[in-house]
């Protein structure tokens, strides 16, 4: 294997073992539970969780959307800042027993700092390398919703269309709008039910199609009436993926490539459902056990448009800025995108809008599942961006290690920015 960590397709997780933990592992793609000890950002930048509009809103140009790849800030961050950032990474990895991490911090006018720390593959003693690809997990949702907003911007669809116009068999489909799906207010059932678990247990290496994933939730009882609560599920985003395919007449990955990845020059970002085809250097994902970190299954098809993308640090930087500023959208759809509220169940954001979350004035997304956590955020006031990838999920306390590290790094940057 040399210096690369390749995916390993494991069949050891089967039968009762799958039933016991698979649904939780899939649901973690959205980081369903807020961290019990979430690090709060400084009050000077934190927005009110009870407000439907953020205190710090990314600006949107009234002109046509920009599709150029944003450049990284020149130079390196000051030595003292680098020291503080490095110590924060080391401490967070130790706090949560994370084997390896890739981290980047970019601050316009001050410089750049990136770090590859720890171990990518414990069994083979392979260190994390700067250019490795990492699973984005639920950050994929932000790409999927961006595609929907892009199509709405062009008049191909409307956010007020109901899902039954595109997918038959969704409970309350005549009342659930595309906006409900993007904002997690649909109330529909998730696909990680007994039927799905049984199918996975029968063949853990099965490549599930988007139609397969959506099929597991069709006709199932709703969790609540559309618009009456805000509960984060993968099924919401996968239904939007089906809309993208239907209205374009193309596979989801082809639309993603054409409308986002190519315009932004994200050559190191991919949508992958067959883990055996992931031949770029990447870490192994782990979950904690009493005997140490345990390698997790690599079936990426179980996530679909809700979580099947991979990327790198620099492409993550590009997406953090593009997502938060709405560079691929015109002003109106970006303004609609940023209207949100706190989740009733889901990741630890101050508020969640349309495929984007806000934490302490930073806009972006996080993700978790099958051995990995990720977080990428951009602060519009300063233009700073932070990207964190870690190869540990299912942390015993319920914490989201990558999101925790993002918060701690943001605090370092913000404290250094004060007079």
mmCIF file of C-alpha atoms in Angstrom:
data_model
loop_
_atom_site.group_PDB
_atom_site.id
_atom_site.type_symbol
_atom_site.label_atom_id
_atom_site.label_comp_id
_atom_site.label_asym_id
_atom_site.label_seq_id
_atom_site.Cartn_x
_atom_site.Cartn_y
_atom_site.Cartn_z
ATOM 1 C CA UNK A 1 0.000 0.000 0.000
ATOM 2 C CA UNK A 2 2.980 2.314 0.315
ATOM 3 C CA UNK A 3 2.067 5.752 1.603
ATOM 4 C CA UNK A 4 -1.643 5.607 0.837
ATOM 5 C CA UNK A 5 -4.529 4.392 2.914
ATOM 6 C CA UNK A 6 -7.044 2.596 0.726
ATOM 7 C CA UNK A 7 -10.632 1.754 1.508
ATOM 8 C CA UNK A 8 -11.288 -1.692 2.925
ATOM 9 C CA UNK A 9 -14.609 -3.335 2.263
ATOM 10 C CA UNK A 10 -15.507 -5.291 5.379
ATOM 11 C CA UNK A 11 -18.251 -7.859 5.656
ATOM 12 C CA UNK A 12 -17.678 -8.522 9.354
ATOM 13 C CA UNK A 13 -20.570 -6.228 10.330
ATOM 14 C CA UNK A 14 -23.593 -8.377 9.621
ATOM 15 C CA UNK A 15 -26.731 -9.861 11.107
ATOM 16 C CA UNK A 16 -27.625 -8.655 14.571
ATOM 17 C CA UNK A 17 -24.562 -6.412 14.718
ATOM 18 C CA UNK A 18 -25.880 -4.374 11.821
ATOM 19 C CA UNK A 19 -29.321 -4.084 13.384
ATOM 20 C CA UNK A 20 -27.807 -2.832 16.635
ATOM 21 C CA UNK A 21 -25.791 0.019 15.205
ATOM 22 C CA UNK A 22 -26.429 0.722 11.541
ATOM 23 C CA UNK A 23 -29.344 3.132 11.873
ATOM 24 C CA UNK A 24 -27.393 5.190 14.398
ATOM 25 C CA UNK A 25 -24.331 5.217 12.158
ATOM 26 C CA UNK A 26 -26.318 6.428 9.157
ATOM 27 C CA UNK A 27 -28.197 9.015 11.169
ATOM 28 C CA UNK A 28 -24.888 10.357 12.413
ATOM 29 C CA UNK A 29 -24.275 11.557 8.867
ATOM 30 C CA UNK A 30 -26.251 14.521 10.089
ATOM 31 C CA UNK A 31 -24.733 14.578 13.570
ATOM 32 C CA UNK A 32 -28.199 14.062 15.002
ATOM 33 C CA UNK A 33 -27.365 14.864 18.615
ATOM 34 C CA UNK A 34 -25.897 18.135 19.736
ATOM 35 C CA UNK A 35 -22.655 17.754 21.605
ATOM 36 C CA UNK A 36 -23.342 17.592 25.356
ATOM 37 C CA UNK A 37 -20.310 19.766 25.992
ATOM 38 C CA UNK A 38 -20.337 21.968 22.917
ATOM 39 C CA UNK A 39 -17.788 24.751 23.039
ATOM 40 C CA UNK A 40 -19.563 28.083 22.648
ATOM 41 C CA UNK A 41 -18.077 30.806 20.477
ATOM 42 C CA UNK A 42 -17.485 34.262 21.931
ATOM 43 C CA UNK A 43 -20.719 36.108 22.682
ATOM 44 C CA UNK A 44 -19.610 39.042 20.566
ATOM 45 C CA UNK A 45 -20.140 36.964 17.434
ATOM 46 C CA UNK A 46 -22.808 34.489 18.453
ATOM 47 C CA UNK A 47 -26.275 35.050 17.033
ATOM 48 C CA UNK A 48 -29.513 34.424 18.883
ATOM 49 C CA UNK A 49 -30.817 30.893 18.376
ATOM 50 C CA UNK A 50 -34.396 32.129 18.678
ATOM 51 C CA UNK A 51 -34.159 34.470 15.723
ATOM 52 C CA UNK A 52 -35.045 33.390 12.196
ATOM 53 C CA UNK A 53 -32.440 35.723 10.763
ATOM 54 C CA UNK A 54 -28.727 35.718 11.637
ATOM 55 C CA UNK A 55 -26.831 38.540 13.265
ATOM 56 C CA UNK A 56 -24.062 38.180 10.697
ATOM 57 C CA UNK A 57 -25.269 37.532 7.171
ATOM 58 C CA UNK A 58 -23.058 36.672 4.177
ATOM 59 C CA UNK A 59 -23.321 39.370 1.553
ATOM 60 C CA UNK A 60 -24.903 38.608 -1.831
ATOM 61 C CA UNK A 61 -24.206 40.565 -4.960
ATOM 62 C CA UNK A 62 -27.212 41.674 -7.021
ATOM 63 C CA UNK A 63 -25.280 40.846 -10.159
ATOM 64 C CA UNK A 64 -24.980 37.452 -11.795
ATOM 65 C CA UNK A 65 -23.481 34.698 -9.674
ATOM 66 C CA UNK A 66 -19.702 34.368 -9.674
ATOM 67 C CA UNK A 67 -18.244 30.989 -10.654
ATOM 68 C CA UNK A 68 -14.520 31.569 -10.255
ATOM 69 C CA UNK A 69 -12.541 29.572 -7.711
ATOM 70 C CA UNK A 70 -11.757 31.875 -4.762
ATOM 71 C CA UNK A 71 -8.044 32.267 -4.057
ATOM 72 C CA UNK A 72 -6.489 31.442 -0.704
ATOM 73 C CA UNK A 73 -5.016 34.289 1.367
ATOM 74 C CA UNK A 74 -1.319 34.847 0.713
ATOM 75 C CA UNK A 75 1.388 34.134 3.263
ATOM 76 C CA UNK A 76 1.289 32.349 6.599
ATOM 77 C CA UNK A 77 -0.574 33.267 9.743
ATOM 78 C CA UNK A 78 1.597 34.863 12.494
ATOM 79 C CA UNK A 79 3.775 32.459 14.458
ATOM 80 C CA UNK A 80 1.912 32.968 17.719
ATOM 81 C CA UNK A 81 -1.401 32.218 16.066
ATOM 82 C CA UNK A 82 0.012 29.079 14.467
ATOM 83 C CA UNK A 83 1.275 27.898 17.843
ATOM 84 C CA UNK A 84 -2.142 28.416 19.426
ATOM 85 C CA UNK A 85 -3.909 26.661 16.545
ATOM 86 C CA UNK A 86 -1.527 23.708 16.651
ATOM 87 C CA UNK A 87 -1.992 23.315 20.416
ATOM 88 C CA UNK A 88 -5.773 23.450 19.958
ATOM 89 C CA UNK A 89 -5.692 20.667 17.375
ATOM 90 C CA UNK A 90 -3.481 18.485 19.566
ATOM 91 C CA UNK A 91 -5.639 19.033 22.649
ATOM 92 C CA UNK A 92 -8.894 18.290 20.813
ATOM 93 C CA UNK A 93 -7.505 15.115 19.286
ATOM 94 C CA UNK A 94 -6.408 13.999 22.747
ATOM 95 C CA UNK A 95 -9.765 14.934 24.305
ATOM 96 C CA UNK A 96 -11.707 12.694 21.928
ATOM 97 C CA UNK A 97 -9.131 10.035 21.054
ATOM 98 C CA UNK A 98 -9.010 11.021 17.380
ATOM 99 C CA UNK A 99 -6.360 9.091 15.399
ATOM 100 C CA UNK A 100 -5.846 11.655 12.634
ATOM 101 C CA UNK A 101 -6.929 15.058 11.368
ATOM 102 C CA UNK A 102 -6.469 17.507 8.514
ATOM 103 C CA UNK A 103 -7.139 21.140 9.371
ATOM 104 C CA UNK A 104 -7.027 24.437 7.528
ATOM 105 C CA UNK A 105 -7.496 28.045 8.636
ATOM 106 C CA UNK A 106 -7.548 30.940 6.151
ATOM 107 C CA UNK A 107 -7.810 34.602 7.162
ATOM 108 C CA UNK A 108 -7.661 37.311 4.468
ATOM 109 C CA UNK A 109 -4.956 39.874 5.127
ATOM 110 C CA UNK A 110 -3.321 37.656 7.735
ATOM 111 C CA UNK A 111 -2.467 34.391 6.013
ATOM 112 C CA UNK A 112 -3.012 30.646 5.883
ATOM 113 C CA UNK A 113 -2.325 27.711 8.191
ATOM 114 C CA UNK A 114 -2.845 24.026 7.433
ATOM 115 C CA UNK A 115 -1.993 20.911 9.399
ATOM 116 C CA UNK A 116 -1.922 17.163 8.765
ATOM 117 C CA UNK A 117 -1.772 15.490 12.175
ATOM 118 C CA UNK A 118 -1.808 11.967 13.512
ATOM 119 C CA UNK A 119 -2.530 8.647 11.838
ATOM 120 C CA UNK A 120 -4.571 7.904 8.726
ATOM 121 C CA UNK A 121 -4.290 4.115 8.962
ATOM 122 C CA UNK A 122 -3.442 2.587 12.337
ATOM 123 C CA UNK A 123 -2.933 -0.964 11.089
ATOM 124 C CA UNK A 124 -0.355 0.062 8.496
ATOM 125 C CA UNK A 125 1.158 3.006 10.385
ATOM 126 C CA UNK A 126 0.321 5.553 7.697
ATOM 127 C CA UNK A 127 0.370 9.203 8.715
ATOM 128 C CA UNK A 128 -2.179 11.765 7.587
ATOM 129 C CA UNK A 129 -0.935 13.569 4.478
ATOM 130 C CA UNK A 130 -1.987 17.100 3.391
ATOM 131 C CA UNK A 131 -3.430 16.066 0.012
ATOM 132 C CA UNK A 132 -5.601 13.182 1.213
ATOM 133 C CA UNK A 133 -9.300 13.040 0.390
ATOM 134 C CA UNK A 134 -11.794 12.861 3.254
ATOM 135 C CA UNK A 135 -15.506 11.952 3.380
ATOM 136 C CA UNK A 136 -17.706 15.022 3.638
ATOM 137 C CA UNK A 137 -20.670 13.069 4.979
ATOM 138 C CA UNK A 138 -23.520 15.564 5.581
ATOM 139 C CA UNK A 139 -21.617 18.475 4.070
ATOM 140 C CA UNK A 140 -22.825 16.796 0.871
ATOM 141 C CA UNK A 141 -26.294 18.115 1.759
ATOM 142 C CA UNK A 142 -25.100 21.672 1.214
ATOM 143 C CA UNK A 143 -24.071 20.783 -2.347
ATOM 144 C CA UNK A 144 -27.384 19.070 -3.062
ATOM 145 C CA UNK A 145 -29.452 21.983 -1.802
ATOM 146 C CA UNK A 146 -27.263 24.384 -3.782
ATOM 147 C CA UNK A 147 -28.151 22.444 -6.939
ATOM 148 C CA UNK A 148 -31.844 22.776 -6.072
ATOM 149 C CA UNK A 149 -31.482 26.519 -5.465
ATOM 150 C CA UNK A 150 -29.552 26.860 -8.729
ATOM 151 C CA UNK A 151 -32.364 25.130 -10.619
ATOM 152 C CA UNK A 152 -34.939 27.304 -8.864
ATOM 153 C CA UNK A 153 -32.907 30.403 -9.738
ATOM 154 C CA UNK A 154 -33.181 29.392 -13.393
ATOM 155 C CA UNK A 155 -36.929 28.830 -13.183
ATOM 156 C CA UNK A 156 -36.672 25.091 -13.784
ATOM 157 C CA UNK A 157 -38.342 24.365 -10.431
ATOM 158 C CA UNK A 158 -39.821 26.349 -7.551
ATOM 159 C CA UNK A 159 -39.072 25.913 -3.872
ATOM 160 C CA UNK A 160 -42.834 25.940 -3.367
ATOM 161 C CA UNK A 161 -43.344 22.903 -5.613
ATOM 162 C CA UNK A 162 -44.561 19.878 -3.668
ATOM 163 C CA UNK A 163 -42.518 16.695 -3.712
ATOM 164 C CA UNK A 164 -45.386 14.632 -5.164
ATOM 165 C CA UNK A 165 -44.804 16.476 -8.443
ATOM 166 C CA UNK A 166 -41.487 14.616 -8.714
ATOM 167 C CA UNK A 167 -41.583 11.532 -6.452
ATOM 168 C CA UNK A 168 -44.693 9.421 -5.981
ATOM 169 C CA UNK A 169 -45.571 7.720 -2.714
ATOM 170 C CA UNK A 170 -44.192 10.188 -0.147
ATOM 171 C CA UNK A 171 -46.550 10.473 2.809
ATOM 172 C CA UNK A 172 -48.050 14.008 2.779
ATOM 173 C CA UNK A 173 -46.230 14.525 -0.511
ATOM 174 C CA UNK A 174 -48.957 16.889 -1.701
ATOM 175 C CA UNK A 175 -48.167 19.202 1.227
ATOM 176 C CA UNK A 176 -44.381 18.863 1.562
ATOM 177 C CA UNK A 177 -42.573 21.516 -0.467
ATOM 178 C CA UNK A 178 -39.011 21.474 -1.736
ATOM 179 C CA UNK A 179 -38.379 24.282 0.748
ATOM 180 C CA UNK A 180 -39.590 22.002 3.553
ATOM 181 C CA UNK A 181 -37.146 19.314 2.449
ATOM 182 C CA UNK A 182 -34.204 21.714 2.187
ATOM 183 C CA UNK A 183 -34.978 23.278 5.577
ATOM 184 C CA UNK A 184 -35.729 19.987 7.389
ATOM 185 C CA UNK A 185 -39.376 20.840 8.127
ATOM 186 C CA UNK A 186 -41.030 18.141 5.982
ATOM 187 C CA UNK A 187 -41.919 15.682 8.725
ATOM 188 C CA UNK A 188 -41.324 12.692 6.481
ATOM 189 C CA UNK A 189 -39.909 9.410 7.717
ATOM 190 C CA UNK A 190 -36.205 8.672 7.290
ATOM 191 C CA UNK A 191 -35.059 5.656 5.301
ATOM 192 C CA UNK A 192 -32.962 4.138 8.102
ATOM 193 C CA UNK A 193 -35.740 1.823 9.239
ATOM 194 C CA UNK A 194 -36.026 -1.944 9.779
ATOM 195 C CA UNK A 195 -36.509 -2.589 6.061
ATOM 196 C CA UNK A 196 -33.251 -0.821 5.246
ATOM 197 C CA UNK A 197 -31.335 -2.479 8.061
ATOM 198 C CA UNK A 198 -32.555 -5.897 6.921
ATOM 199 C CA UNK A 199 -31.442 -5.194 3.340
ATOM 200 C CA UNK A 200 -28.029 -4.010 4.491
ATOM 201 C CA UNK A 201 -27.583 -6.977 6.812
ATOM 202 C CA UNK A 202 -28.316 -9.329 3.932
ATOM 203 C CA UNK A 203 -25.556 -7.769 1.813
ATOM 204 C CA UNK A 204 -23.333 -5.140 3.531
ATOM 205 C CA UNK A 205 -21.445 -4.555 0.271
ATOM 206 C CA UNK A 206 -24.560 -3.865 -1.803
ATOM 207 C CA UNK A 207 -24.411 -0.655 -3.817
ATOM 208 C CA UNK A 208 -27.657 1.103 -2.945
ATOM 209 C CA UNK A 209 -29.068 3.396 -5.634
ATOM 210 C CA UNK A 210 -30.802 6.670 -4.872
ATOM 211 C CA UNK A 211 -34.076 5.010 -5.857
ATOM 212 C CA UNK A 212 -33.325 2.214 -3.383
ATOM 213 C CA UNK A 213 -32.707 4.642 -0.524
ATOM 214 C CA UNK A 214 -35.823 6.688 -1.203
ATOM 215 C CA UNK A 215 -37.850 3.498 -1.598
ATOM 216 C CA UNK A 216 -37.270 2.563 2.035
ATOM 217 C CA UNK A 217 -39.170 5.652 3.260
ATOM 218 C CA UNK A 218 -42.033 5.787 0.753
ATOM 219 C CA UNK A 219 -45.422 5.265 2.331
ATOM 220 C CA UNK A 220 -44.042 5.248 5.874
ATOM 221 C CA UNK A 221 -45.883 7.230 8.593
ATOM 222 C CA UNK A 222 -44.893 10.867 8.887
ATOM 223 C CA UNK A 223 -43.052 12.089 11.987
ATOM 224 C CA UNK A 224 -45.103 15.298 12.108
ATOM 225 C CA UNK A 225 -47.217 17.541 9.878
ATOM 226 C CA UNK A 226 -45.203 19.546 7.318
ATOM 227 C CA UNK A 227 -43.922 22.824 8.701
ATOM 228 C CA UNK A 228 -44.759 22.124 12.348
ATOM 229 C CA UNK A 229 -41.272 21.078 13.489
ATOM 230 C CA UNK A 230 -37.676 21.055 12.272
ATOM 231 C CA UNK A 231 -36.093 17.599 12.388
ATOM 232 C CA UNK A 232 -32.937 16.759 10.437
ATOM 233 C CA UNK A 233 -33.004 13.616 8.249
ATOM 234 C CA UNK A 234 -31.047 12.212 5.336
ATOM 235 C CA UNK A 235 -34.268 11.345 3.498
ATOM 236 C CA UNK A 236 -35.119 15.024 3.072
ATOM 237 C CA UNK A 237 -31.964 15.596 1.046
ATOM 238 C CA UNK A 238 -32.131 12.346 -0.900
ATOM 239 C CA UNK A 239 -35.607 13.260 -2.118
ATOM 240 C CA UNK A 240 -34.119 16.523 -3.384
ATOM 241 C CA UNK A 241 -31.454 14.480 -5.145
ATOM 242 C CA UNK A 242 -34.235 12.653 -6.977
ATOM 243 C CA UNK A 243 -35.733 16.008 -8.003
ATOM 244 C CA UNK A 244 -32.371 17.091 -9.421
ATOM 245 C CA UNK A 245 -32.140 13.902 -11.487
ATOM 246 C CA UNK A 246 -35.703 14.108 -12.766
ATOM 247 C CA UNK A 247 -35.721 17.717 -13.921
ATOM 248 C CA UNK A 248 -32.265 17.556 -15.533
ATOM 249 C CA UNK A 249 -32.562 14.067 -17.003
ATOM 250 C CA UNK A 250 -29.010 13.383 -15.767
ATOM 251 C CA UNK A 251 -27.474 11.325 -12.943
ATOM 252 C CA UNK A 252 -26.917 13.309 -9.773
ATOM 253 C CA UNK A 253 -23.121 13.137 -10.022
ATOM 254 C CA UNK A 254 -23.167 14.498 -13.584
ATOM 255 C CA UNK A 255 -25.281 17.512 -12.563
ATOM 256 C CA UNK A 256 -23.025 18.119 -9.569
ATOM 257 C CA UNK A 257 -19.948 18.019 -11.778
ATOM 258 C CA UNK A 258 -21.388 20.349 -14.395
ATOM 259 C CA UNK A 259 -22.991 22.967 -12.169
ATOM 260 C CA UNK A 260 -20.630 23.140 -9.166
ATOM 261 C CA UNK A 261 -17.403 21.129 -9.263
ATOM 262 C CA UNK A 262 -16.181 22.187 -12.699
ATOM 263 C CA UNK A 263 -17.035 25.910 -12.351
ATOM 264 C CA UNK A 264 -15.215 26.020 -9.000
ATOM 265 C CA UNK A 265 -12.258 23.945 -10.181
ATOM 266 C CA UNK A 266 -12.917 21.334 -7.468
ATOM 267 C CA UNK A 267 -10.996 18.577 -9.218
ATOM 268 C CA UNK A 268 -10.308 16.793 -5.916
ATOM 269 C CA UNK A 269 -13.967 16.614 -4.884
ATOM 270 C CA UNK A 270 -16.075 13.633 -5.957
ATOM 271 C CA UNK A 271 -19.438 11.959 -5.462
ATOM 272 C CA UNK A 272 -18.647 8.291 -4.760
ATOM 273 C CA UNK A 273 -21.123 5.514 -3.996
ATOM 274 C CA UNK A 274 -18.832 2.543 -4.702
ATOM 275 C CA UNK A 275 -16.029 2.553 -2.123
ATOM 276 C CA UNK A 276 -13.977 0.145 -4.234
ATOM 277 C CA UNK A 277 -13.671 2.931 -6.817
ATOM 278 C CA UNK A 278 -12.171 5.348 -4.291
ATOM 279 C CA UNK A 279 -8.556 4.971 -5.339
ATOM 280 C CA UNK A 280 -7.205 8.316 -4.146
ATOM 281 C CA UNK A 281 -5.164 8.359 -0.933
ATOM 282 C CA UNK A 282 -7.507 8.659 2.041
ATOM 283 C CA UNK A 283 -7.685 7.723 5.724
ATOM 284 C CA UNK A 284 -9.470 4.819 7.360
ATOM 285 C CA UNK A 285 -12.472 5.762 9.494
ATOM 286 C CA UNK A 286 -12.717 4.621 13.126
ATOM 287 C CA UNK A 287 -15.124 4.415 16.058
ATOM 288 C CA UNK A 288 -13.965 4.190 19.678
ATOM 289 C CA UNK A 289 -14.113 0.894 21.604
ATOM 290 C CA UNK A 290 -12.657 -0.351 24.884
ATOM 291 C CA UNK A 291 -9.843 -1.910 22.851
ATOM 292 C CA UNK A 292 -9.086 1.268 20.915
ATOM 293 C CA UNK A 293 -10.244 2.740 17.593
ATOM 294 C CA UNK A 294 -12.122 0.179 15.474
ATOM 295 C CA UNK A 295 -12.142 0.437 11.630
ATOM 296 C CA UNK A 296 -15.598 1.156 10.237
ATOM 297 C CA UNK A 297 -17.358 -0.157 7.153
ATOM 298 C CA UNK A 298 -16.743 1.756 3.972
ATOM 299 C CA UNK A 299 -20.077 1.371 2.141
ATOM 300 C CA UNK A 300 -20.630 4.903 0.853
ATOM 301 C CA UNK A 301 -23.771 4.147 -1.147
ATOM 302 C CA UNK A 302 -25.930 4.184 1.995
ATOM 303 C CA UNK A 303 -25.762 8.001 2.099
ATOM 304 C CA UNK A 304 -26.578 9.150 -1.457
ATOM 305 C CA UNK A 305 -26.939 12.917 -2.085
ATOM 306 C CA UNK A 306 -27.191 13.336 1.694
ATOM 307 C CA UNK A 307 -23.601 12.253 2.353
ATOM 308 C CA UNK A 308 -21.601 10.441 -0.360
ATOM 309 C CA UNK A 309 -19.063 13.097 -1.332
ATOM 310 C CA UNK A 310 -15.314 13.258 -0.614
ATOM 311 C CA UNK A 311 -12.984 16.247 -0.777
ATOM 312 C CA UNK A 312 -9.670 17.770 0.291
ATOM 313 C CA UNK A 313 -8.629 20.635 2.548
ATOM 314 C CA UNK A 314 -8.237 23.231 -0.196
ATOM 315 C CA UNK A 315 -11.408 22.229 -2.007
ATOM 316 C CA UNK A 316 -13.099 22.412 1.398
ATOM 317 C CA UNK A 317 -11.853 25.990 1.746
ATOM 318 C CA UNK A 318 -13.311 26.834 -1.636
ATOM 319 C CA UNK A 319 -16.683 25.346 -0.738
ATOM 320 C CA UNK A 320 -16.841 27.005 2.689
ATOM 321 C CA UNK A 321 -16.492 30.440 1.113
ATOM 322 C CA UNK A 322 -18.706 29.691 -1.880
ATOM 323 C CA UNK A 323 -21.476 28.227 0.250
ATOM 324 C CA UNK A 324 -21.546 31.042 2.802
ATOM 325 C CA UNK A 325 -21.307 33.911 0.308
ATOM 326 C CA UNK A 326 -23.701 32.415 -2.237
ATOM 327 C CA UNK A 327 -21.206 32.926 -5.047
ATOM 328 C CA UNK A 328 -22.997 30.384 -7.269
ATOM 329 C CA UNK A 329 -26.407 31.987 -6.721
ATOM 330 C CA UNK A 330 -28.033 35.340 -7.364
ATOM 331 C CA UNK A 331 -29.013 37.543 -4.453
ATOM 332 C CA UNK A 332 -32.637 36.463 -4.115
ATOM 333 C CA UNK A 333 -32.163 32.693 -3.738
ATOM 334 C CA UNK A 334 -29.186 33.228 -1.428
ATOM 335 C CA UNK A 335 -31.286 35.501 0.779
ATOM 336 C CA UNK A 336 -33.996 32.818 0.902
ATOM 337 C CA UNK A 337 -31.375 30.226 1.733
ATOM 338 C CA UNK A 338 -30.281 32.043 4.891
ATOM 339 C CA UNK A 339 -33.710 32.178 6.545
ATOM 340 C CA UNK A 340 -33.709 29.517 9.245
ATOM 341 C CA UNK A 341 -34.415 28.567 12.836
ATOM 342 C CA UNK A 342 -32.990 26.224 15.481
ATOM 343 C CA UNK A 343 -33.416 22.510 14.843
ATOM 344 C CA UNK A 344 -35.684 20.506 17.128
ATOM 345 C CA UNK A 345 -33.417 17.517 16.523
ATOM 346 C CA UNK A 346 -30.144 17.553 14.632
ATOM 347 C CA UNK A 347 -26.606 18.952 14.528
ATOM 348 C CA UNK A 348 -25.380 21.610 16.987
ATOM 349 C CA UNK A 349 -26.043 24.761 14.953
ATOM 350 C CA UNK A 350 -27.468 28.012 16.322
ATOM 351 C CA UNK A 351 -29.869 27.850 13.398
ATOM 352 C CA UNK A 352 -30.342 25.734 10.300
ATOM 353 C CA UNK A 353 -31.561 27.252 7.052
ATOM 354 C CA UNK A 354 -31.704 25.726 3.547
ATOM 355 C CA UNK A 355 -28.809 23.274 3.399
ATOM 356 C CA UNK A 356 -26.610 25.514 5.527
ATOM 357 C CA UNK A 357 -26.127 26.073 9.249
ATOM 358 C CA UNK A 358 -24.948 29.010 11.344
ATOM 359 C CA UNK A 359 -22.864 28.862 14.515
ATOM 360 C CA UNK A 360 -21.700 32.005 16.253
ATOM 361 C CA UNK A 361 -21.693 34.074 13.082
ATOM 362 C CA UNK A 362 -19.948 31.365 11.017
ATOM 363 C CA UNK A 363 -21.904 29.773 8.143
ATOM 364 C CA UNK A 364 -21.302 26.281 6.780
ATOM 365 C CA UNK A 365 -22.042 22.628 7.427
ATOM 366 C CA UNK A 366 -20.777 19.612 9.324
ATOM 367 C CA UNK A 367 -21.142 15.863 8.915
ATOM 368 C CA UNK A 368 -20.544 12.561 10.673
ATOM 369 C CA UNK A 369 -20.825 8.834 10.112
ATOM 370 C CA UNK A 370 -19.012 5.529 9.543
ATOM 371 C CA UNK A 371 -15.746 6.631 11.137
ATOM 372 C CA UNK A 372 -15.437 10.257 10.048
ATOM 373 C CA UNK A 373 -16.452 13.744 11.171
ATOM 374 C CA UNK A 374 -16.085 16.933 9.146
ATOM 375 C CA UNK A 375 -16.839 20.632 9.493
ATOM 376 C CA UNK A 376 -16.335 23.595 7.180
ATOM 377 C CA UNK A 377 -17.394 27.146 7.992
ATOM 378 C CA UNK A 378 -16.858 30.696 6.734
ATOM 379 C CA UNK A 379 -17.204 33.958 8.648
ATOM 380 C CA UNK A 380 -18.520 36.713 6.360
ATOM 381 C CA UNK A 381 -17.427 39.598 8.613
ATOM 382 C CA UNK A 382 -13.728 38.735 8.308
ATOM 383 C CA UNK A 383 -13.712 36.437 5.266
ATOM 384 C CA UNK A 384 -12.068 33.736 7.384
ATOM 385 C CA UNK A 385 -12.658 30.043 6.667
ATOM 386 C CA UNK A 386 -12.027 26.910 8.742
ATOM 387 C CA UNK A 387 -12.060 23.300 7.509
ATOM 388 C CA UNK A 388 -11.682 20.272 9.786
ATOM 389 C CA UNK A 389 -11.576 16.580 8.839
ATOM 390 C CA UNK A 390 -11.164 13.811 11.448
ATOM 391 C CA UNK A 391 -11.217 10.011 11.214
ATOM 392 C CA UNK A 392 -13.331 9.263 14.291
ATOM 393 C CA UNK A 393 -17.117 9.142 14.731
ATOM 394 C CA UNK A 394 -19.565 7.847 17.346
ATOM 395 C CA UNK A 395 -17.568 9.485 20.159
ATOM 396 C CA UNK A 396 -18.684 8.067 23.506
ATOM 397 C CA UNK A 397 -19.902 11.359 25.017
ATOM 398 C CA UNK A 398 -21.926 12.198 21.933
ATOM 399 C CA UNK A 399 -19.575 15.005 20.936
ATOM 400 C CA UNK A 400 -18.841 15.848 17.298
ATOM 401 C CA UNK A 401 -15.021 16.105 17.328
ATOM 402 C CA UNK A 402 -14.665 18.059 14.080
ATOM 403 C CA UNK A 403 -17.356 20.557 15.053
ATOM 404 C CA UNK A 404 -15.779 20.938 18.491
ATOM 405 C CA UNK A 405 -12.401 21.644 16.916
ATOM 406 C CA UNK A 406 -13.945 24.167 14.511
ATOM 407 C CA UNK A 407 -15.439 26.045 17.467
ATOM 408 C CA UNK A 408 -12.143 26.051 19.339
ATOM 409 C CA UNK A 409 -10.178 27.217 16.291
ATOM 410 C CA UNK A 410 -12.724 29.954 15.656
ATOM 411 C CA UNK A 411 -12.243 31.152 19.225
ATOM 412 C CA UNK A 412 -8.465 31.326 18.658
ATOM 413 C CA UNK A 413 -8.898 33.359 15.477
ATOM 414 C CA UNK A 414 -11.445 35.691 17.013
ATOM 415 C CA UNK A 415 -9.385 36.306 20.153
ATOM 416 C CA UNK A 416 -6.397 37.133 17.985
ATOM 417 C CA UNK A 417 -8.459 39.586 15.951
ATOM 418 C CA UNK A 418 -9.325 41.718 18.975
ATOM 419 C CA UNK A 419 -7.349 44.943 19.567
#
